[in-house]
Amino acid sequence: LMALRKKYGHSKPLKGAKIDGCLHMTNQTAVLIESLLFLGAEVQWSSCNIFSTQDQAAAAITKRGVPVFDWKAE
C-alpha cells in the first residue's frame, strides 16, 4: 500500500470514486482506508464482524472524516 501511495499519490487516480467497504475494522484496515483516501477516493466503512473491531482504529479513521459504522459489540 505504501508503494502504491508513493507511485500514484500525486495523480489521485481514485478521485471521484466512492468506496463503501465492509471488512474487519483493524489497524491494518485503517491503513487500507487511509491509502484509498490518499489516492483520492471518498470512503465509508462498516465492519463485517463487530467482535473483531479495534475501536482505536475506527476512532482514528473517523477523525479523518470517514463515516465508520462499526464499534466493538455495537
Coordinates of C-alpha atoms in Angstrom, one line a residue:
L1 CA 0.0 0.0 0.0
M2 CA 2.8 2.4 0.8
A3 CA 4.4 1.7 -2.6
L4 CA 1.0 2.5 -4.3
R5 CA 0.8 5.7 -2.3
K6 CA 4.3 6.7 -3.4
K7 CA 3.8 5.8 -7.0
Y8 CA 0.3 7.1 -7.6
G9 CA -0.4 9.5 -4.8
H10 CA 0.4 12.6 -6.8
S11 CA -2.1 11.8 -9.6
K12 CA -5.0 10.8 -7.3
P13 CA -6.2 8.0 -9.6
L14 CA -9.3 7.3 -7.4
K15 CA -10.5 10.9 -7.4
G16 CA -14.3 10.8 -7.8
A17 CA -14.5 7.2 -6.7
K18 CA -16.9 6.5 -3.9
I19 CA -15.9 3.3 -2.0
D20 CA -18.0 1.6 0.6
G21 CA -16.1 -1.1 2.5
C22 CA -17.1 -4.0 4.7
L23 CA -14.1 -5.7 6.2
H24 CA -12.8 -6.3 9.8
M25 CA -12.0 -2.9 11.3
T26 CA -8.4 -3.4 12.4
N27 CA -5.3 -1.3 12.3
Q28 CA -4.4 -2.9 9.0
T29 CA -7.8 -2.0 7.6
A30 CA -7.2 1.6 8.7
V31 CA -4.0 1.7 6.6
L32 CA -6.0 0.5 3.6
I33 CA -8.7 3.1 4.2
E34 CA -6.0 5.9 4.6
S35 CA -4.4 4.6 1.3
L36 CA -7.8 4.9 -0.5
L37 CA -8.2 8.4 0.8
F38 CA -4.6 9.3 -0.2
L39 CA -5.3 8.1 -3.7
G40 CA -8.4 10.4 -3.9
A41 CA -11.4 8.2 -3.0
E42 CA -14.3 9.1 -0.8
V43 CA -14.7 6.2 1.7
Q44 CA -17.2 5.0 4.2
W45 CA -16.8 1.8 6.2
S46 CA -18.7 -0.9 8.0
S47 CA -17.2 -3.9 9.8
C48 CA -18.1 -7.4 8.9
N49 CA -17.6 -8.6 12.5
I50 CA -18.3 -6.3 15.4
F51 CA -16.3 -8.6 17.7
S52 CA -13.1 -8.2 15.8
T53 CA -13.4 -4.4 15.6
Q54 CA -10.5 -2.4 17.1
D55 CA -12.1 0.7 18.4
Q56 CA -8.9 2.7 18.3
A57 CA -8.7 2.0 14.5
A58 CA -12.3 3.1 14.0
A59 CA -11.7 6.2 16.0
A60 CA -8.6 7.2 14.1
I61 CA -10.5 6.8 10.8
T62 CA -13.4 8.9 11.9
K63 CA -11.0 11.7 12.7
R64 CA -10.2 11.7 9.0
G65 CA -13.8 12.4 8.2
V66 CA -14.7 8.8 7.2
P67 CA -18.1 7.5 8.3
V68 CA -17.5 4.3 10.3
F69 CA -20.4 2.1 11.1
D70 CA -18.7 -0.4 13.5
W71 CA -17.8 -0.3 17.1
K72 CA -16.9 -3.2 19.3
A73 CA -20.0 -5.1 20.5
E74 CA -22.3 -2.4 19.0

